[in-house]
Amino acid sequence: MSYQNTSLIKICLVEDDNIIREGFVMLLNENQGFKVVSAYNNCEDFLRNVQTDKPNVVLMDIELPGMNGIEGIERTKKIYPHAQIIVVTVYENDDLVFKALCAGAGGYLTKNMPSQRLIEAIREIMGGGAPMSTNIARLVVASFQKNHNSPLSSRETEVLELLSRGKSYSNIAEGLFIDKETVRTHIKNIYWKLEVHSKAEAIEKAMKEKLI
Amino acid sequence: MSYQNTSLIKICLVEDDNIIREGFVMLLNENQGFKVVSAYNNCEDFLRNVQTDKPNVVLMDIELPGMNGIEGIERTKKIYPHAQIIVVTVYENDDLVFKALCAGAGGYLTKNMPSQRLIEAIREIMGGGAPMSTNIARLVVASFQKNHNSPLSSRETEVLELLSRGKSYSNIAEGLFIDKETVRTHIKNIYWKLEVHSKAEAIEKAMKEKLI
DNA sequence: CTGAATCTCACCCAATTTGGGGGGATTTAA
DNA sequence: TTAAATCCCCCCAAATTGGGTGAGATTCAG
């Protein structure tokens, strides 16, 4: 087996803004134990070289010419799953954050951070963490929480929950030890309260409003 | 409107270990701007007083005599949603973390942290963040990510995704601009690959293995 | 180039599910 | 004592579902 300096963290950058990219390169290389192996201004070039660059950490922008960062994260994870990817962007948009995390990002920083935070973040992700900006962490945690102003009763919520897991009325009845007809009544009431007329609509609305 | 010192953070503790609880009280009260209004060794007593204590932040243990912390978080959020709750526990169990966050926890720390981290965490949660221990943050972020070793093709995954949202075969066919019969074929193949024989089983298995 | 995998569509059948309509009983909290 | 929540029952017709079988087209790696 060849020698590997485990304390040297190899970093790739994917960032189209020349100023920011070069700034990051300098900042990181100043740091003992960090080595920026390559810096790209687009995903395509990065993806062509990731397997030879063998980065431990990738700092990836989202808004990029050509392929966007989300797609870039997905592809990176497919061909070089070993890399830890930290998104560095100006966007604090909910949707983008979740897409990035689903695609495989291991951290998410906004560009308004103090530059020292970048250093910490890289150490953090190599140490088994998931560096996030304050607001991002809040977004992520909030995504687990349910709406406390649900129009549905707790029993109705329970029924809808099971319905959303693909259970049939009979399944639900068994699971809750009630009659199938009772389940039907609950579902009728759910539809009435949510102003929908089908399972799919009910689940969609319930998901969007975080009722389940 | 009555005078409110916005810089004074009122804290409640719920922790059954006397040593730890008293340690936290001292640690926090030493800090300018923090005031421990009450410290309880069980949830029941805390819940009876939360509306008069009016804490900004609650530090809550999970393993407690009587009502457990998860239940405690839920009830607190129901009767006093304003409070930010930080779980402080020894457990790093996946299931417990997600249950706590779903119940309404805004942060999650493990007791092996440096005590200074507690101070930071309280500032962090008051500043709109979501303080988490390193490993917890990783758990949370990982929960968004899909299994990269899925036996399903991308089309099959797409179909199963829509199925899990309660869509019927016809709905899915419309959504993907393919024939209903094709959807049926995909689903048959999904069932074969996942070794299941119904929608509910397929969704359950897919969720558990993070295929969708 | 060949074979495996994937994606697409078709037709058969029977059982189950679903949505909508109606009616009622009991408990519980405001 | 109302209103709500929860529970149960009946009817019906349309739609959905699961299983079987077969088959053309494309893509992709060995």
XYZ file of C-alpha atoms (C1' of nucleotides) in Angstrom:
484
model
C 0.000 0.000 0.000
C 1.340 3.442 -0.896
C 2.072 6.104 1.649
C -0.747 8.459 2.452
C -0.458 11.532 4.587
C -3.708 11.235 6.465
C -3.392 14.680 7.951
C -3.196 16.395 4.577
C -6.692 17.280 3.412
C -7.036 17.525 -0.365
C -9.556 20.060 -1.528
C -11.212 20.838 -4.854
C -13.043 24.076 -5.573
C -15.882 24.542 -8.040
C -16.753 28.240 -8.194
C -17.234 30.416 -11.225
C -16.435 33.769 -9.632
C -12.719 34.248 -10.221
C -12.231 36.606 -7.310
C -13.914 34.335 -4.801
C -12.282 31.196 -6.153
C -8.773 32.612 -6.022
C -9.502 34.061 -2.610
C -10.499 30.653 -1.301
C -7.434 29.029 -2.841
C -5.153 31.437 -1.044
C -7.022 31.244 2.212
C -6.967 27.460 2.241
C -3.407 26.968 1.065
C -2.204 29.296 3.785
C -3.439 26.671 6.160
C -1.202 23.860 7.303
C -2.743 20.508 6.465
C -4.901 21.804 3.622
C -3.968 21.472 -0.032
C -6.133 22.792 -2.850
C -5.445 20.238 -5.565
C -7.563 21.933 -8.233
C -9.912 24.848 -8.673
C -12.535 24.829 -11.433
C -15.007 27.376 -12.688
C -17.532 24.755 -13.805
C -18.788 21.283 -12.881
C -17.977 19.638 -16.191
C -14.250 20.189 -15.902
C -14.303 19.136 -12.273
C -16.152 15.904 -12.994
C -13.629 14.999 -15.690
C -10.830 15.228 -13.151
C -12.329 14.204 -9.842
C -11.069 10.635 -10.073
C -7.467 11.772 -10.575
C -7.728 14.699 -8.154
C -9.083 12.373 -5.462
C -10.227 15.219 -3.192
C -11.234 14.626 0.401
C -13.408 17.696 0.370
C -15.107 19.602 -2.451
C -16.340 23.157 -2.042
C -19.094 23.545 -4.575
C -21.006 26.586 -5.714
C -24.621 26.159 -6.837
C -25.088 28.818 -9.481
C -22.653 27.809 -12.216
C -22.419 28.128 -15.984
C -23.501 24.885 -17.640
C -24.357 22.132 -15.208
C -25.657 23.465 -11.895
C -24.263 22.499 -8.533
C -27.091 20.161 -7.539
C -26.591 18.036 -10.633
C -22.857 18.332 -10.015
C -23.200 16.948 -6.492
C -25.254 14.001 -7.702
C -22.744 13.093 -10.391
C -19.783 13.515 -8.096
C -21.332 11.182 -5.561
C -21.949 8.613 -8.295
C -18.429 8.500 -9.680
C -16.465 9.392 -6.540
C -18.648 8.811 -3.479
C -15.667 9.138 -1.166
C -15.582 12.939 -1.520
C -17.276 15.097 1.108
C -19.064 17.974 -0.562
C -19.716 21.314 1.090
C -21.997 23.712 -0.729
C -20.844 27.328 -0.591
C -23.422 29.688 -2.037
C -25.351 32.896 -1.572
C -28.707 31.126 -1.704
C -30.525 30.377 1.522
C -33.573 29.128 -0.328
C -35.287 26.176 1.406
C -35.773 24.248 -1.755
C -32.166 24.540 -2.852
C -30.860 23.503 0.536
C -32.917 20.323 0.596
C -32.116 19.486 -2.994
C -28.419 19.875 -2.267
C -28.583 17.682 0.826
C -30.648 15.045 -0.971
C -28.133 15.088 -3.802
C -25.419 14.229 -1.321
C -23.982 17.450 0.097
C -22.483 16.940 3.541
C -22.508 20.609 4.503
C -24.014 23.914 3.406
C -22.487 27.324 3.979
C -23.604 30.746 2.847
C -21.049 33.143 1.460
C -21.742 35.796 4.078
C -19.780 33.769 6.626
C -16.501 34.896 8.140
C -13.749 33.300 6.074
C -12.406 31.513 9.115
C -15.648 29.541 9.179
C -14.589 27.828 5.979
C -11.518 26.410 7.672
C -13.569 25.177 10.597
C -16.134 23.660 8.264
C -13.559 21.573 6.452
C -12.158 20.295 9.736
C -15.700 19.652 10.901
C -16.752 17.579 7.908
C -13.520 15.564 8.040
C -14.210 14.951 11.705
C -17.585 13.392 10.993
C -19.717 16.497 11.245
C -22.010 18.363 8.903
C -21.091 22.058 8.836
C -24.021 24.371 8.220
C -24.624 28.078 8.512
C -26.869 29.114 11.368
C -29.951 29.707 9.257
C -29.447 26.555 7.252
C -29.273 24.416 10.378
C -32.527 25.967 11.518
C -34.157 25.245 8.181
C -33.021 21.657 8.317
C -34.213 21.067 11.851
C -37.504 22.841 11.186
C -38.126 20.485 8.287
C -38.699 17.701 10.795
C -41.324 19.595 12.719
C -45.024 19.370 12.166
C -47.530 22.136 11.888
C -48.984 22.719 15.341
C -52.096 24.340 13.884
C -53.394 21.282 12.113
C -57.114 21.253 11.357
C -57.003 17.475 11.699
C -57.705 15.607 14.900
C -54.992 13.323 16.212
C -56.862 10.256 15.017
C -57.299 11.749 11.570
C -53.613 12.591 11.456
C -52.830 9.028 12.373
C -55.032 7.706 9.586
C -53.564 10.083 7.030
C -50.091 9.114 8.147
C -50.761 5.464 7.392
C -52.510 6.345 4.147
C -49.391 8.215 3.097
C -47.392 5.057 3.602
C -49.423 3.337 0.939
C -51.696 1.393 3.295
C -55.189 0.504 2.153
C -58.273 1.215 4.224
C -58.252 -2.390 5.429
C -54.573 -2.176 6.394
C -55.213 0.985 8.345
C -58.209 -0.541 10.092
C -56.069 -3.491 11.198
C -53.239 -1.232 12.304
C -55.499 0.923 14.456
C -57.786 -1.895 15.644
C -60.875 -0.181 14.315
C -63.408 -1.041 11.662
C -62.752 -0.401 8.004
C -65.902 1.688 7.926
C -64.517 3.899 10.640
C -61.413 4.461 8.610
C -63.623 5.475 5.717
C -65.423 7.977 7.903
C -62.150 9.463 9.086
C -60.935 9.773 5.530
C -64.139 11.439 4.412
C -63.694 13.960 7.212
C -60.053 14.481 6.284
C -61.040 15.167 2.674
C -63.688 17.593 3.801
C -61.309 19.460 6.103
C -58.526 19.624 3.556
C -60.960 20.393 0.742
C -59.715 17.566 -1.447
C -61.313 14.615 -3.150
C -58.648 11.962 -3.372
C -55.818 10.251 -1.568
C -53.120 11.878 -3.681
C -54.480 15.386 -3.135
C -54.837 14.789 0.595
C -51.275 13.525 0.936
C -49.886 16.336 -1.190
C -51.665 18.995 0.818
C -50.771 17.357 4.114
C -47.111 17.167 3.131
C -47.001 20.751 1.972
C -48.608 22.004 5.169
C -46.565 19.604 7.295
C -49.608 17.991 8.846
C -47.910 14.600 8.650
C -46.585 47.086 27.135
C -44.372 46.026 30.027
C -40.643 46.369 30.008
C -38.746 43.387 28.707
C -35.007 42.965 28.905
C -34.441 41.396 25.518
C -30.829 40.592 26.290
C -31.665 38.492 29.353
C -32.209 34.909 28.309
C -34.450 32.941 30.649
C -33.614 29.269 30.901
C -35.358 26.231 32.354
C -33.609 22.945 33.036
C -35.207 19.518 33.058
C -32.628 16.973 34.163
C -32.927 14.240 36.761
C -29.250 13.892 37.633
C -28.722 16.237 40.569
C -25.013 16.680 39.965
C -25.411 17.577 36.309
C -28.421 19.783 36.900
C -26.770 21.816 39.619
C -23.608 21.992 37.548
C -25.529 23.456 34.637
C -27.305 25.943 36.888
C -24.015 27.262 38.163
C -22.372 27.286 34.783
C -25.228 29.193 33.201
C -25.834 31.665 36.007
C -22.164 32.585 35.943
C -22.873 33.916 32.506
C -23.973 37.485 31.988
C -27.258 37.610 30.183
C -28.383 34.136 31.207
C -30.809 33.467 34.034
C -31.884 29.996 35.084
C -35.454 30.619 36.192
C -36.135 27.055 37.319
C -34.515 23.650 37.355
C -36.646 20.485 37.489
C -35.852 16.823 37.821
C -38.902 15.703 35.855
C -41.158 16.828 33.023
C -44.387 16.839 34.971
C -43.259 19.564 37.380
C -41.787 21.570 34.535
C -44.964 21.435 32.479
C -47.009 22.661 35.418
C -44.818 25.767 35.639
C -43.723 26.528 32.107
C -46.413 29.125 31.545
C -45.371 31.094 34.625
C -41.635 30.494 34.132
C -41.906 31.738 30.532
C -38.467 30.432 29.515
C -36.782 31.468 26.291
C -34.776 28.284 26.241
C -35.347 24.871 27.816
C -32.547 22.356 28.284
C -34.244 18.983 28.340
C -32.917 15.568 29.167
C -34.459 12.540 27.448
C -34.148 9.766 30.006
C -36.297 10.973 32.890
C -38.399 9.415 35.622
C -42.070 9.468 34.621
C -42.753 11.198 31.348
C -39.830 10.939 28.943
C -38.262 13.907 27.205
C -39.825 13.300 23.802
C -43.324 13.428 25.243
C -42.184 16.388 27.319
C -41.072 18.294 24.219
C -44.387 17.671 22.480
C -46.415 18.878 25.423
C -44.220 21.894 25.990
C -44.617 22.950 22.369
C -48.381 22.570 22.679
C -48.848 24.715 25.746
C -45.907 27.101 25.329
C -44.726 27.030 21.700
C -42.588 30.116 22.194
C -39.897 28.163 24.089
C -36.843 26.919 22.232
C -35.957 23.446 23.404
C -32.463 22.000 23.337
C -32.106 18.326 24.088
C -29.095 17.489 26.251
C -28.577 13.760 26.550
C -26.104 10.902 26.388
C -28.025 9.159 23.613
C -26.821 9.493 20.042
C -29.383 7.008 18.796
C -30.786 7.867 15.342
C -34.324 7.125 16.267
C -34.278 9.255 19.393
C -32.739 12.207 17.562
C -35.412 12.235 14.891
C -38.209 11.721 17.374
C -36.917 14.661 19.397
C -36.669 16.921 16.352
C -40.106 15.873 15.123
C -41.503 16.579 18.569
C -40.198 20.122 18.310
C -36.644 20.225 19.642
C -34.639 23.053 18.145
C -31.237 21.652 19.028
C -29.625 18.434 20.184
C -26.446 18.156 22.230
C -24.716 15.151 23.696
C -23.380 15.334 27.233
C -19.808 14.615 26.204
C -19.472 18.171 24.922
C -17.190 20.757 26.482
C -19.309 22.775 28.897
C -18.571 25.967 27.000
C -20.501 24.468 24.074
C -23.668 24.778 26.115
C -23.241 28.533 26.343
C -22.639 28.803 22.618
C -25.629 26.600 21.888
C -27.994 28.817 23.814
C -26.700 31.910 22.029
C -26.968 30.016 18.758
C -30.584 28.970 19.189
C -31.572 32.471 20.289
C -29.839 33.789 17.176
C -31.962 31.691 14.859
C -29.717 28.651 14.659
C -30.094 24.995 15.541
C -27.203 23.843 17.716
C -26.254 20.219 17.249
C -23.321 18.066 18.264
C -21.046 17.052 15.421
C -22.361 13.524 15.080
C -25.960 14.603 15.388
C -25.605 17.086 12.553
C -24.151 14.353 10.404
C -27.051 12.047 11.257
C -29.548 14.729 10.367
C -27.923 15.611 7.068
C -27.460 11.945 6.171
C -31.179 11.410 6.668
C -31.797 13.403 3.506
C -29.517 11.286 1.387
C -30.555 8.345 -0.702
C -29.015 4.928 -0.929
C -26.559 4.979 -3.809
C -26.761 1.202 -4.181
C -30.382 1.036 -5.191
C -31.429 -2.070 -7.090
C -34.039 0.060 -8.844
C -33.472 1.830 -12.148
C -33.956 5.563 -12.201
C -37.291 5.220 -13.946
C -38.464 2.703 -11.403
C -37.379 4.998 -8.609
C -39.335 7.796 -10.216
C -42.442 5.626 -10.381
C -42.085 4.459 -6.798
C -41.588 8.042 -5.695
C -44.916 9.060 -7.190
C -46.598 5.931 -5.869
C -45.411 6.896 -2.389
C -47.173 10.216 -2.780
C -50.461 8.429 -3.103
C -50.741 8.718 -6.875
C -52.670 6.077 -8.760
C -51.257 4.245 -11.771
C -53.164 6.612 -14.056
C -51.849 9.666 -12.228
C -48.310 8.394 -12.552
C -48.785 7.628 -16.231
C -49.969 11.187 -16.829
C -47.155 12.650 -14.801
C -44.482 10.741 -16.689
C -46.160 10.925 -20.105
C -46.210 7.163 -20.514
C -48.956 4.600 -20.772
C -50.710 3.230 -17.722
C -49.642 -0.231 -18.823
C -46.028 0.831 -18.742
C -46.454 2.059 -15.201
C -47.904 -1.321 -14.331
C -44.889 -3.048 -15.817
C -42.516 -0.842 -13.842
C -44.384 -1.561 -10.649
C -44.338 -5.286 -11.290
C -40.575 -5.067 -11.743
C -40.233 -2.985 -8.591
C -42.187 -5.574 -6.617
C -40.018 -8.337 -8.034
C -36.795 -6.527 -7.186
C -37.890 -5.579 -3.692
C -39.488 -8.988 -3.141
C -42.826 -7.528 -2.132
C -46.381 -7.951 -3.324
C -48.114 -4.692 -2.596
C -47.833 -0.941 -2.661
C -47.565 -0.616 1.107
C -44.778 -3.173 1.377
C -42.872 -1.579 -1.472
C -43.084 1.891 0.051
C -42.154 0.618 3.484
C -39.109 -1.216 2.188
C -38.085 1.665 -0.048
C -38.312 4.113 2.849
C -36.352 1.892 5.180
C -33.588 1.376 2.629
C -33.708 5.005 1.574
C -34.397 4.202 -2.050
C -36.822 7.112 -2.283
C -21.075 -7.415 -31.645
C -23.951 -9.627 -28.355
C -26.557 -10.114 -24.358
C -28.400 -7.929 -20.322
C -30.991 -4.343 -18.671
C -34.225 -0.915 -19.313
C -38.222 1.270 -21.104
C -42.116 0.943 -23.570
C -46.877 -1.013 -24.659
C -50.658 -4.680 -24.957
C -54.407 -7.881 -23.362
C -56.393 -11.193 -19.971
C -58.752 -11.786 -15.369
C -60.676 -11.378 -10.582
C -60.533 -9.262 -6.203
C -60.081 -5.218 -3.789
C -60.169 -0.414 -3.171
C -62.003 3.965 -3.448
C -65.113 7.932 -3.292
C -69.638 9.516 -2.462
C -74.156 9.189 -0.398
C -76.824 8.230 3.655
C -77.630 7.171 8.899
C -76.459 6.663 13.855
C -74.095 5.928 18.769
C -70.861 7.281 22.365
C -67.614 9.952 24.684
C -65.347 14.263 25.799
C -64.184 18.931 26.173
C -65.668 23.775 26.043
C -75.509 21.502 26.787
C -73.742 22.070 22.563
C -69.968 20.843 19.402
C -66.286 17.922 18.375
C -64.326 13.786 17.980
C -64.536 9.000 17.585
C -66.663 5.055 16.334
C -69.742 1.927 13.466
C -73.110 0.496 9.585
C -75.370 0.231 4.769
C -75.616 1.078 -0.392
C -73.494 1.643 -5.069
C -70.576 2.167 -9.239
C -66.220 3.246 -10.933
C -61.531 2.749 -10.523
C -57.587 0.541 -8.905
C -54.663 -3.164 -8.034
C -51.979 -7.471 -8.505
C -50.829 -11.261 -11.322
C -50.003 -13.593 -15.736
C -47.903 -13.451 -20.467
C -45.756 -11.525 -24.442
C -43.058 -8.320 -27.212
C -40.600 -4.248 -29.762
C -37.016 -0.585 -29.011
C -32.950 1.331 -27.031
C -28.895 1.560 -24.453
C -24.728 0.095 -22.602
C -20.890 -2.683 -21.080
C -18.019 -6.735 -21.815
